[in-house]
JSON list of C-alpha atoms in Angstrom, two decimals:
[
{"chain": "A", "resi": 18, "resn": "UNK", "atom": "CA", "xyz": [0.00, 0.00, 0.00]},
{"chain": "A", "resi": 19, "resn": "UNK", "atom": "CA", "xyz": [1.03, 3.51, -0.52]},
{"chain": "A", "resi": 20, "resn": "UNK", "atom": "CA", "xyz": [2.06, 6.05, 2.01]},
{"chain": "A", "resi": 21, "resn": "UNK", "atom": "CA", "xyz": [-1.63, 7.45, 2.96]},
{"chain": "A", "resi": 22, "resn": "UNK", "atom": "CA", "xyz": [-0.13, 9.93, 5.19]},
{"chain": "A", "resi": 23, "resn": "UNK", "atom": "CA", "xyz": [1.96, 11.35, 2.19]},
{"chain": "A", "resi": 24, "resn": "UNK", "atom": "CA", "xyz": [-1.21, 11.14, -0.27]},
{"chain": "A", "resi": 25, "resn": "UNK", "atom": "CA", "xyz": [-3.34, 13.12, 1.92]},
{"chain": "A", "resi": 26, "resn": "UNK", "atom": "CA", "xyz": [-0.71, 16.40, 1.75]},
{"chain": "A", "resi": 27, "resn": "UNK", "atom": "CA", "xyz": [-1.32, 18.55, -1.02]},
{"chain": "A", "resi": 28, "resn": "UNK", "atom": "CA", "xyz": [1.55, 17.60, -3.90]},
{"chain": "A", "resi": 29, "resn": "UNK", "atom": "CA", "xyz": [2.32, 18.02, -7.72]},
{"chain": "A", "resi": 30, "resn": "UNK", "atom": "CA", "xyz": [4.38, 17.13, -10.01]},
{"chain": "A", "resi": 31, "resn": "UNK", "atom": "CA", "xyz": [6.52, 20.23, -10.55]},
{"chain": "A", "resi": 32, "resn": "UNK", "atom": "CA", "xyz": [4.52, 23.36, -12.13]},
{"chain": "A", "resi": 33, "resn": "UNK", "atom": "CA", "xyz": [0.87, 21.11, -11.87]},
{"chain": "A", "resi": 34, "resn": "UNK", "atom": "CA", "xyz": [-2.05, 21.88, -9.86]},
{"chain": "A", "resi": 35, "resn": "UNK", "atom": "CA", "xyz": [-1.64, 20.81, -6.36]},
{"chain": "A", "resi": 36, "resn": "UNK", "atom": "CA", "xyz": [-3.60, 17.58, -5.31]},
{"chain": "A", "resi": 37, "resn": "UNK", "atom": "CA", "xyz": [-4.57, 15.41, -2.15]},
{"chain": "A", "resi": 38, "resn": "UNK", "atom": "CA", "xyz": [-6.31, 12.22, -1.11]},
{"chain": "A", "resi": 39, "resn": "UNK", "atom": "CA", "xyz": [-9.40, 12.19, 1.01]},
{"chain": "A", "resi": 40, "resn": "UNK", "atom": "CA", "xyz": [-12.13, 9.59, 2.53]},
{"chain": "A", "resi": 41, "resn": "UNK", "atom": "CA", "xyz": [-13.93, 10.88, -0.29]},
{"chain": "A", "resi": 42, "resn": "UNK", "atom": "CA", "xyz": [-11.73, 10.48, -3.20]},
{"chain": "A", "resi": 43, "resn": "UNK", "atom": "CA", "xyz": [-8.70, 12.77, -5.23]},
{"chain": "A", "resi": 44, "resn": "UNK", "atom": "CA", "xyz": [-9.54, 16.41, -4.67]},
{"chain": "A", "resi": 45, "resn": "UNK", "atom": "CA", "xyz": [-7.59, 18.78, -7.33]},
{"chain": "A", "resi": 46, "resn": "UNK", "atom": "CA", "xyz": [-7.13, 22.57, -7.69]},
{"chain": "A", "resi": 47, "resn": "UNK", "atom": "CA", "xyz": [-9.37, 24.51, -5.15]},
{"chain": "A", "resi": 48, "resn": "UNK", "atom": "CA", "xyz": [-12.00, 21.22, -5.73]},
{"chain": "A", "resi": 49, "resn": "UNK", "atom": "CA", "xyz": [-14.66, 20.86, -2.53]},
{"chain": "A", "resi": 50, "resn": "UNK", "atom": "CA", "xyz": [-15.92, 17.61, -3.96]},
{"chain": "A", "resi": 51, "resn": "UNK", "atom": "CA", "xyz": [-13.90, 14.94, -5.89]},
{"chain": "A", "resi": 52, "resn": "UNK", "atom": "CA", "xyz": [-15.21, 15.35, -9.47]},
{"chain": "A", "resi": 53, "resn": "UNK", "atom": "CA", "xyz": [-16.37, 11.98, -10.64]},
{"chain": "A", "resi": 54, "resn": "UNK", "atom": "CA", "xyz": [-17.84, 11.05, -14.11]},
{"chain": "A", "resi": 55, "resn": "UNK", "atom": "CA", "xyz": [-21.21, 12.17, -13.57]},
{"chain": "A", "resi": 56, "resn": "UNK", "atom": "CA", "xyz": [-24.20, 10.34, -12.26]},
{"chain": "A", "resi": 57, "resn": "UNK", "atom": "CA", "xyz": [-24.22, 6.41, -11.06]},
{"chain": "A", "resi": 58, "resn": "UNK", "atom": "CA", "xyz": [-20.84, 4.94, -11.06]},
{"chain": "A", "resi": 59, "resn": "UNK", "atom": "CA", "xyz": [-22.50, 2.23, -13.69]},
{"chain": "A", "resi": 60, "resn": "UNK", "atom": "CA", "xyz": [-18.89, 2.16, -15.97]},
{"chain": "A", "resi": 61, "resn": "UNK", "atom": "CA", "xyz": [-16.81, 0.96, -12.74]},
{"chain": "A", "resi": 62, "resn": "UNK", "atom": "CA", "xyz": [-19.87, -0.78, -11.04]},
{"chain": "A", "resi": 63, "resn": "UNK", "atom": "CA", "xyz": [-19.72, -3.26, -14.40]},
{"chain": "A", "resi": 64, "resn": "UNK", "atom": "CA", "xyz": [-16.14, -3.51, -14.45]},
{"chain": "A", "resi": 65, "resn": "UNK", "atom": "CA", "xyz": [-16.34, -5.02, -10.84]},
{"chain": "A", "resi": 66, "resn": "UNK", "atom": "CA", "xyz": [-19.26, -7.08, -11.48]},
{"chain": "A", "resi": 67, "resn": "UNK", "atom": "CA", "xyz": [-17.89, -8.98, -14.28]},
{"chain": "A", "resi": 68, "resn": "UNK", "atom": "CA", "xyz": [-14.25, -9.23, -13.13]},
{"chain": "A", "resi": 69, "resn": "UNK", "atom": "CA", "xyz": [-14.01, -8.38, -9.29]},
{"chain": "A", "resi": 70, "resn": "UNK", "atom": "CA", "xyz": [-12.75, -11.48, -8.55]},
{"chain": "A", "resi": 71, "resn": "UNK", "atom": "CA", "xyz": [-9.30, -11.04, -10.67]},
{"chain": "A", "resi": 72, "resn": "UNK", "atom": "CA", "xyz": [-8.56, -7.66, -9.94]},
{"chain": "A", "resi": 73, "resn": "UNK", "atom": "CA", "xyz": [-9.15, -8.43, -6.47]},
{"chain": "A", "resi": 74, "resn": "UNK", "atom": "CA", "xyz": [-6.80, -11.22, -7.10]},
{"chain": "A", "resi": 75, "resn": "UNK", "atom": "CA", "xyz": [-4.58, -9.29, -9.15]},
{"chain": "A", "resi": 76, "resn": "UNK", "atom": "CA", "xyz": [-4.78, -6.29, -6.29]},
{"chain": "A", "resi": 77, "resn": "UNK", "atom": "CA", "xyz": [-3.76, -9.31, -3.48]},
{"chain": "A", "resi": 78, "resn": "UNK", "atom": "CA", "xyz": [-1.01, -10.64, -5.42]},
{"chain": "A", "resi": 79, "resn": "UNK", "atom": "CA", "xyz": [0.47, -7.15, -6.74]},
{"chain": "A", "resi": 80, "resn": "UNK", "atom": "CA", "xyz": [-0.11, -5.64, -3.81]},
{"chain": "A", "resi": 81, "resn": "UNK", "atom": "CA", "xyz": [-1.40, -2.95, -5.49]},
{"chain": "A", "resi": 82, "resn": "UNK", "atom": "CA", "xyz": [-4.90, -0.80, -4.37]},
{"chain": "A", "resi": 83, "resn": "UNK", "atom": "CA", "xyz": [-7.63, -2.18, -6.35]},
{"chain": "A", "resi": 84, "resn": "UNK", "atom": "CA", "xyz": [-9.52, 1.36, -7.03]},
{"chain": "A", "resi": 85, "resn": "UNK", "atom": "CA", "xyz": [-6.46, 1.79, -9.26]},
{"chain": "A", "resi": 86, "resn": "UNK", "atom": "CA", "xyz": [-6.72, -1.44, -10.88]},
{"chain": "A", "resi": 87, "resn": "UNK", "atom": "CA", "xyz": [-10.31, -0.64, -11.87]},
{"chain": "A", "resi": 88, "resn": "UNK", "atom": "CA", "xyz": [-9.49, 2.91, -13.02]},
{"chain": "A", "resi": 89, "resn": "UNK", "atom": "CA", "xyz": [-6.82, 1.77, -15.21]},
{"chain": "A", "resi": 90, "resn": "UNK", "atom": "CA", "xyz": [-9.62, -0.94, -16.95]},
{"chain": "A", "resi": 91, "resn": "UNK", "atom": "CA", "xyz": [-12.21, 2.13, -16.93]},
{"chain": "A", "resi": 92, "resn": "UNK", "atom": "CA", "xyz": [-10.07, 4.40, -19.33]},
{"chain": "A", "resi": 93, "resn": "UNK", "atom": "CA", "xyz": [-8.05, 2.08, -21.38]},
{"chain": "A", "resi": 94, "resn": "UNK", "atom": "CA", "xyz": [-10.90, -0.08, -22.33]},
{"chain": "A", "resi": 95, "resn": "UNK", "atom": "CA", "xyz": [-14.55, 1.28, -20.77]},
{"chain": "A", "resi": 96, "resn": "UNK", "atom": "CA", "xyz": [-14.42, -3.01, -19.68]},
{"chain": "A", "resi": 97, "resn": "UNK", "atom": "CA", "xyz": [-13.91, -4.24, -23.03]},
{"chain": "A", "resi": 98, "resn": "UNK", "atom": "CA", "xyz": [-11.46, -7.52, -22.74]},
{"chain": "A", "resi": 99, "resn": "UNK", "atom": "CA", "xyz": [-11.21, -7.12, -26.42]},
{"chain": "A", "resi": 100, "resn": "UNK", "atom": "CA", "xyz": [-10.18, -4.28, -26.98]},
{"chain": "A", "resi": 101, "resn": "UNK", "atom": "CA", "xyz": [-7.28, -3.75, -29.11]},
{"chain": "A", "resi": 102, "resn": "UNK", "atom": "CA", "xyz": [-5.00, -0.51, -30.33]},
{"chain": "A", "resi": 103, "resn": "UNK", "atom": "CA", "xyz": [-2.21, -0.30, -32.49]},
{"chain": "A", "resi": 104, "resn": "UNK", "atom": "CA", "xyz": [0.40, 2.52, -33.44]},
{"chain": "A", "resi": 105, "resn": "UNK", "atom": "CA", "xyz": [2.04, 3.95, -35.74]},
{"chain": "A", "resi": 106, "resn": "UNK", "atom": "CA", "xyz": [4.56, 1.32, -36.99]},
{"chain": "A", "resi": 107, "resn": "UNK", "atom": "CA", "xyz": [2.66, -1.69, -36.25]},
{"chain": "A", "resi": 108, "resn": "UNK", "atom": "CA", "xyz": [2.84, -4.45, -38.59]},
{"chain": "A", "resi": 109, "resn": "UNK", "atom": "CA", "xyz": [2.12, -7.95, -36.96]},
{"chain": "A", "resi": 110, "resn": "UNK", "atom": "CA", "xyz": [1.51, -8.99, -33.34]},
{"chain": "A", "resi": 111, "resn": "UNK", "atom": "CA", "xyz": [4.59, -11.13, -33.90]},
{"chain": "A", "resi": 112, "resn": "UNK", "atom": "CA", "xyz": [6.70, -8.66, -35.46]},
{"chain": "A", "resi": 113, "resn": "UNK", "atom": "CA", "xyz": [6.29, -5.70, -33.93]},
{"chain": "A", "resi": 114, "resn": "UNK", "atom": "CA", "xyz": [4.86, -6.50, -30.11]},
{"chain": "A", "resi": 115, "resn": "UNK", "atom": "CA", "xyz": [5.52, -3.04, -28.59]},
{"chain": "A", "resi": 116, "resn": "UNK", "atom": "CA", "xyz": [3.05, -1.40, -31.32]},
{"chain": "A", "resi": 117, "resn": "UNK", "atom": "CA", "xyz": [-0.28, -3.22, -30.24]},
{"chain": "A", "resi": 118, "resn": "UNK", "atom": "CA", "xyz": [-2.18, -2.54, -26.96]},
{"chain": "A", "resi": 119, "resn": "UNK", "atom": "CA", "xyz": [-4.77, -5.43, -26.00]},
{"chain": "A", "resi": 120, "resn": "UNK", "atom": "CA", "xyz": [-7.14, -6.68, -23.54]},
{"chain": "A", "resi": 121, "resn": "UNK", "atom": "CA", "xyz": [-9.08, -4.85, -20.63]},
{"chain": "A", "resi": 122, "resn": "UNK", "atom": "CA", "xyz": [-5.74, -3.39, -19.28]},
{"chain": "A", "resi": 123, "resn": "UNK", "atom": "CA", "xyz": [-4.94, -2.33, -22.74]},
{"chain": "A", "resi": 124, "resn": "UNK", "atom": "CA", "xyz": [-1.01, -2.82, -22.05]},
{"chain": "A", "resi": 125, "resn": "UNK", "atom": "CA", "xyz": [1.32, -3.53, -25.01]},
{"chain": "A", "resi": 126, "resn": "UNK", "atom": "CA", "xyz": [2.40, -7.21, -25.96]},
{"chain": "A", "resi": 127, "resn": "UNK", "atom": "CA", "xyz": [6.13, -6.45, -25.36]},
{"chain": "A", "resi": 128, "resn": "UNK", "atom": "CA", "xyz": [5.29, -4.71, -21.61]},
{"chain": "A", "resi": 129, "resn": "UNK", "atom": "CA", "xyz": [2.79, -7.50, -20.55]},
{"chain": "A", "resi": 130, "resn": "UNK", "atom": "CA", "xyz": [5.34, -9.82, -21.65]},
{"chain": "A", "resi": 131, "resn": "UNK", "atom": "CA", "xyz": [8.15, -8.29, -19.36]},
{"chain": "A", "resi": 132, "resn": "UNK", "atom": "CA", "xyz": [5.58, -7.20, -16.77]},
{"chain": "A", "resi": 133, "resn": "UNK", "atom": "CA", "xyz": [4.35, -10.75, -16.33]},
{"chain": "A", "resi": 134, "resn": "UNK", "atom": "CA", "xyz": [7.38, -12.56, -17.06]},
{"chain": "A", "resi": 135, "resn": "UNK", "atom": "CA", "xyz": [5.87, -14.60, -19.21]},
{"chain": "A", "resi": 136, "resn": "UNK", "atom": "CA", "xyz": [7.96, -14.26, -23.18]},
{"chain": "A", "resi": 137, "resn": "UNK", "atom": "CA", "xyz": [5.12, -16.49, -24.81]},
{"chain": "A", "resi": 138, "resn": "UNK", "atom": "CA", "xyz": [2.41, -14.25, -23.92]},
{"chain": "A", "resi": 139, "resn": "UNK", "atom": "CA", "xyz": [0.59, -13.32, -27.15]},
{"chain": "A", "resi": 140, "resn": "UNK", "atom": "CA", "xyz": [-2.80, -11.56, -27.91]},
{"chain": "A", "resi": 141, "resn": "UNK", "atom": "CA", "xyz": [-5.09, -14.68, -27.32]},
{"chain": "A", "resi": 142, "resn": "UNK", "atom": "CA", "xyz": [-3.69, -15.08, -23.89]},
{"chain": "A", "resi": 143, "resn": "UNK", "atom": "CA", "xyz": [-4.65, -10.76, -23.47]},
{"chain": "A", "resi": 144, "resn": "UNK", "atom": "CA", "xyz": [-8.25, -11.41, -24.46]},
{"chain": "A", "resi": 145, "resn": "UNK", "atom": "CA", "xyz": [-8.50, -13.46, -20.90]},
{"chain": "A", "resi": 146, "resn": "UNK", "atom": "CA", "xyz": [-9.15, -10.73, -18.34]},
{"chain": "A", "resi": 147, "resn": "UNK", "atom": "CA", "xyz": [-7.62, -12.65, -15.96]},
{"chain": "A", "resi": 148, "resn": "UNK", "atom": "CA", "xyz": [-4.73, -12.35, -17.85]},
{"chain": "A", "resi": 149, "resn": "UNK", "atom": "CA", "xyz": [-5.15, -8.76, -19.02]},
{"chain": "A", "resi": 150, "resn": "UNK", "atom": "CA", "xyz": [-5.64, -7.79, -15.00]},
{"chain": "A", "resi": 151, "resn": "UNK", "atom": "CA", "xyz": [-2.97, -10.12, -13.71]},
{"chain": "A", "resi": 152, "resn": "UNK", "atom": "CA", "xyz": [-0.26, -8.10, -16.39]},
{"chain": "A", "resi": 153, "resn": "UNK", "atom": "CA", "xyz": [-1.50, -4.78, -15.85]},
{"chain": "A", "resi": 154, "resn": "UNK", "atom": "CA", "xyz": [-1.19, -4.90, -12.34]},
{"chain": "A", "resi": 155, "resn": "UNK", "atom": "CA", "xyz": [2.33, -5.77, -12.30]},
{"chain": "A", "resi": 156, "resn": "UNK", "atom": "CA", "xyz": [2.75, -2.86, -14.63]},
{"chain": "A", "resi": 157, "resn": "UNK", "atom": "CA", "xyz": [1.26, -0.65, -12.12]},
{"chain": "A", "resi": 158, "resn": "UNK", "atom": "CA", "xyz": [3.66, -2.78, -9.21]},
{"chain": "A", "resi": 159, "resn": "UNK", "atom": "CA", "xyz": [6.30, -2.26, -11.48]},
{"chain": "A", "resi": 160, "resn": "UNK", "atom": "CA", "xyz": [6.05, 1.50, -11.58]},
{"chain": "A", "resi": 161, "resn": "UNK", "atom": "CA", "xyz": [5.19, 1.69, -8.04]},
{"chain": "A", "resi": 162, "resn": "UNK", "atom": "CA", "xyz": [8.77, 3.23, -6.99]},
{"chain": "A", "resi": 163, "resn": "UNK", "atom": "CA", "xyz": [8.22, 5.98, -9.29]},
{"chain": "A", "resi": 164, "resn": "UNK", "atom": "CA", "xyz": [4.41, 6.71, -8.73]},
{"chain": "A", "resi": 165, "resn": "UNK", "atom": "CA", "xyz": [4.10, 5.90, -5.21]},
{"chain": "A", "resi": 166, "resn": "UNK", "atom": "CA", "xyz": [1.09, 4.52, -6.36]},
{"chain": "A", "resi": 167, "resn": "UNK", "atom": "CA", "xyz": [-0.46, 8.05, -6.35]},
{"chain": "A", "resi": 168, "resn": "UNK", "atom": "CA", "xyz": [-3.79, 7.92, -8.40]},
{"chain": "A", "resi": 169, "resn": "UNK", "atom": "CA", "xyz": [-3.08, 10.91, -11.61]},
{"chain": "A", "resi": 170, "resn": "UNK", "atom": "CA", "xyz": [1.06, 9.31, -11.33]},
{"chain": "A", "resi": 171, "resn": "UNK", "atom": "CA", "xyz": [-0.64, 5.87, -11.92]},
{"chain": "A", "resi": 172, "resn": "UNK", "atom": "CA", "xyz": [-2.50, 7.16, -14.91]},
{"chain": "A", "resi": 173, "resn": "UNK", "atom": "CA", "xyz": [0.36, 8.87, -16.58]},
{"chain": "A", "resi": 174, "resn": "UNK", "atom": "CA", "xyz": [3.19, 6.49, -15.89]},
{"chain": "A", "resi": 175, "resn": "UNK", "atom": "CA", "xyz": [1.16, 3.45, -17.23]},
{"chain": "A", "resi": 176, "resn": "UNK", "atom": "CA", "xyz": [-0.23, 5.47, -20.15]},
{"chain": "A", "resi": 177, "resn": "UNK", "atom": "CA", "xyz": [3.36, 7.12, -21.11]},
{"chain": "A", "resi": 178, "resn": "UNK", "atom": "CA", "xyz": [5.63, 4.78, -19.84]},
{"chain": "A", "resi": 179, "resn": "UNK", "atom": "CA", "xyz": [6.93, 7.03, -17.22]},
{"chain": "A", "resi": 180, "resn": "UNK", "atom": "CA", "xyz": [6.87, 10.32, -15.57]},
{"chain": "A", "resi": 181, "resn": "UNK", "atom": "CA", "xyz": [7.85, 13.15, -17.96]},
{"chain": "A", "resi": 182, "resn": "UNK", "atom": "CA", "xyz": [7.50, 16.78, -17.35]},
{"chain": "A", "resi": 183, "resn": "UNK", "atom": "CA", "xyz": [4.94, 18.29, -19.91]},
{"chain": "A", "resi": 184, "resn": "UNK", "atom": "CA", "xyz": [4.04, 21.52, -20.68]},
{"chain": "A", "resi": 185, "resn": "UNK", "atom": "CA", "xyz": [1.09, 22.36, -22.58]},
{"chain": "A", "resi": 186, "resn": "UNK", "atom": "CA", "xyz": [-1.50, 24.92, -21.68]},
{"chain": "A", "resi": 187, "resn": "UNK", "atom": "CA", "xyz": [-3.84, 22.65, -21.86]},
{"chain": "A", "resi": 188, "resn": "UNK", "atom": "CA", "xyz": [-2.17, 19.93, -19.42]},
{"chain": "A", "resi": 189, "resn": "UNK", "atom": "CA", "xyz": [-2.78, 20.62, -15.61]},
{"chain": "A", "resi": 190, "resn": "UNK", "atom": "CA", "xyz": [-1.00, 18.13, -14.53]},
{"chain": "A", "resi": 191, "resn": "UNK", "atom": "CA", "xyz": [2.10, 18.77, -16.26]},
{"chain": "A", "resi": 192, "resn": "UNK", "atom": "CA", "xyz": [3.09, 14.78, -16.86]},
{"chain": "A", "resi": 193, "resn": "UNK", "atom": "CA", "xyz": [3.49, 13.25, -20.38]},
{"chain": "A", "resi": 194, "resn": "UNK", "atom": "CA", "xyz": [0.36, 12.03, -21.71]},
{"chain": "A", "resi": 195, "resn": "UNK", "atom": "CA", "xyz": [-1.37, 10.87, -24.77]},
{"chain": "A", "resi": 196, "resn": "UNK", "atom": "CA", "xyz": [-2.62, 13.10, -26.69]},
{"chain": "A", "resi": 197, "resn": "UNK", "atom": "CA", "xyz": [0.30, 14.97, -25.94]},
{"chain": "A", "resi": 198, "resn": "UNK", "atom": "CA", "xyz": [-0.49, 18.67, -24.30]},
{"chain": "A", "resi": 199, "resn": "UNK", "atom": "CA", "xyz": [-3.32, 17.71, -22.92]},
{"chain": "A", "resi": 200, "resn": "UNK", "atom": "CA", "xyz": [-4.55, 16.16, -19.25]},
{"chain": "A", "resi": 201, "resn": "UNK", "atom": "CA", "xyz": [-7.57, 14.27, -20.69]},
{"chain": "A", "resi": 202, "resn": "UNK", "atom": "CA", "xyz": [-6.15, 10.88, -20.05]},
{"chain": "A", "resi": 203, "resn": "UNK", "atom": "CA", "xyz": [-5.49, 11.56, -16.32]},
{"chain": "A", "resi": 204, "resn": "UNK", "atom": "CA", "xyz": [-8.75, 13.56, -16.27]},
{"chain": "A", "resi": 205, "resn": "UNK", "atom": "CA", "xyz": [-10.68, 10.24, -16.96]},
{"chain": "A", "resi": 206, "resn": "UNK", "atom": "CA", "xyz": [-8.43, 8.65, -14.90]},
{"chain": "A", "resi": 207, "resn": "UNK", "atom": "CA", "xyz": [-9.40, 10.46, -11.56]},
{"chain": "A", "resi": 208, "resn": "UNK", "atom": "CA", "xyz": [-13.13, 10.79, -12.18]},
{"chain": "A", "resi": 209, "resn": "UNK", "atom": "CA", "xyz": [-13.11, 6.59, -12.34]},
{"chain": "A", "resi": 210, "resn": "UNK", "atom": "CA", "xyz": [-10.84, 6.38, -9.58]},
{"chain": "A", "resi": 211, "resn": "UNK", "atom": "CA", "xyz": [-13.40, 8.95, -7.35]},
{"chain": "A", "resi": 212, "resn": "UNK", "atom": "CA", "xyz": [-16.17, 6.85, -8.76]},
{"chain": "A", "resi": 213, "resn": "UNK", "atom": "CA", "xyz": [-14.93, 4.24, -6.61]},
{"chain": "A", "resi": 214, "resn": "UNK", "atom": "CA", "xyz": [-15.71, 5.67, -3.92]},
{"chain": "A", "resi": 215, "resn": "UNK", "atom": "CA", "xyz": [-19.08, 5.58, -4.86]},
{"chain": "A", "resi": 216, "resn": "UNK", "atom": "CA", "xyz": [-18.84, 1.58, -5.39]},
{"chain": "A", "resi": 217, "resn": "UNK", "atom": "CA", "xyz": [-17.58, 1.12, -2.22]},
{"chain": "A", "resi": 218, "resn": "UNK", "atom": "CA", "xyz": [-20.13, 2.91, -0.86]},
{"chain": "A", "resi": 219, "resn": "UNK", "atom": "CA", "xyz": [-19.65, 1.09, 2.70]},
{"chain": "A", "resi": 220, "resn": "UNK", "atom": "CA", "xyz": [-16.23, 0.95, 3.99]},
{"chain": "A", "resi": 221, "resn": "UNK", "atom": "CA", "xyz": [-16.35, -2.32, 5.87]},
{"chain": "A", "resi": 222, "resn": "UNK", "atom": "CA", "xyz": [-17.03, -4.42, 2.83]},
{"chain": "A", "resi": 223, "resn": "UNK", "atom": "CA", "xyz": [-14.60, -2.47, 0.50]},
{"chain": "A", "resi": 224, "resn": "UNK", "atom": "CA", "xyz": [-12.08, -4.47, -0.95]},
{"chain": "A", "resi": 225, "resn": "UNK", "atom": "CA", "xyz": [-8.70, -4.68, 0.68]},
{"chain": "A", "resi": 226, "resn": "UNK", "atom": "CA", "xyz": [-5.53, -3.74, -0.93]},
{"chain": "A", "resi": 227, "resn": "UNK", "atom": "CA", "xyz": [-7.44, -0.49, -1.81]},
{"chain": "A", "resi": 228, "resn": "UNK", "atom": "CA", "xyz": [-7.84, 3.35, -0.84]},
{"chain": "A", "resi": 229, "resn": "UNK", "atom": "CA", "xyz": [-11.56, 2.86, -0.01]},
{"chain": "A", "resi": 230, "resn": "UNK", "atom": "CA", "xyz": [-11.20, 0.70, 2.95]},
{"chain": "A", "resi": 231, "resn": "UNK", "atom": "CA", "xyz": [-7.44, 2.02, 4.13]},
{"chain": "A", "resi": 232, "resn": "UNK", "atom": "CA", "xyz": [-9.15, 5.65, 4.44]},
{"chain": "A", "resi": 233, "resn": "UNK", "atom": "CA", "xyz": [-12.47, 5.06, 5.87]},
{"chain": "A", "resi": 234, "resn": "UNK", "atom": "CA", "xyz": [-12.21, 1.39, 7.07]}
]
């Protein structure tokens, strides 16, 4: 689990807004309410319907928060396990691995590969949301030293493949994201994540690693 006490300070990433962890989700800016994605949490309420089980497996095994693990499914793939998304460059799953993003976790072939430690992992095997989830959340272990497992750091790191300092007007949080100069992707991020909260709506039964129960538990 992540250093709570550290979370719940207001923090940046050099120039960014400031932003801080509460019992009732990511506040940013001069925010009095997290900012979720409007209305019934129905997106993440699916997402742990239909595979609670392996993210909270995943969560267990990674130790890794599960609200983040749901998040991450939420805006790479809305709960799609097969979704798929190449770049430019791409010309066979076999040929060029690091150009395809698949499954619900929507992490490339190469990085689910190294993040699993599994070489033979193809895109069949990425269709399987256990699989997808199991990958993805090492990813997010992986980058754990670098994000502190702080919820817009999670979001950028996974999506960029680090933390990079980025400038554009349009970017409040000032970390590399795609599409470049903007904060969209960590935008969506956070209102799933705060959506969460919603899920979880009583602390006791809230899945444990996560945010939900470590705050208000």
């Amino acid at each position: 689990m992540p250093d709570l006490a550290a979370l719940r300070e207001p923090h940046g990433f050099k120039d960014s807004q400031v932003w801080y962890l509460t019992p009732m989700g990511l506040l940013v800016g001069g925010e009095n309410v997290p900012r979720t994605s409007g209305g019934p949490p129905r997106t993440v309420r699916n997402i742990w319907q239909n595979f609670g089980a392996d993210i909270a497996a995943a969560a267990r095994k990674h130790d890794v928060p599960v609200e983040l693990v749901i998040a991450t499914i939420a805006t790479e793939s809305r709960g799609n396990p097969n979704a798929e998304r190449t770049e430019p460059g791409f010309v066979s799953y076999q040929a060029t691995p690091g150009r395809v993003s698949i499954g619900l976790m929507q992490t490339l072939i190469s990085t689910a590969r190294e993040a699993s430690g599994n070489p033979a992992l193809g895109p069949a095997d990425l269709r399987m949301p256990a699989v997808s989830i199991d990958a993805g959340t090492a990813y997010i272990a992986r980058q754990g030293g670098i994000t502190g497992f702080d919820p817009p750091k999670v979001a950028c790191a996974y999506n960029a493949g680090g933390l990079y300092h980025n400038t554009g007007s349009a970017n409040r949080w000032r970390m590399r994201q795609y599409p470049i100069g903007t904060g969209a992707h960590a935008d969506r991020f956070v209102a799933w994540f705060n959506d969460c909260f919603l899920l979880f709506d009583d602390p006791a039964q809230a899945p444990q690693p996560g945010f939900v129960r470590a705050l208000q538990g």
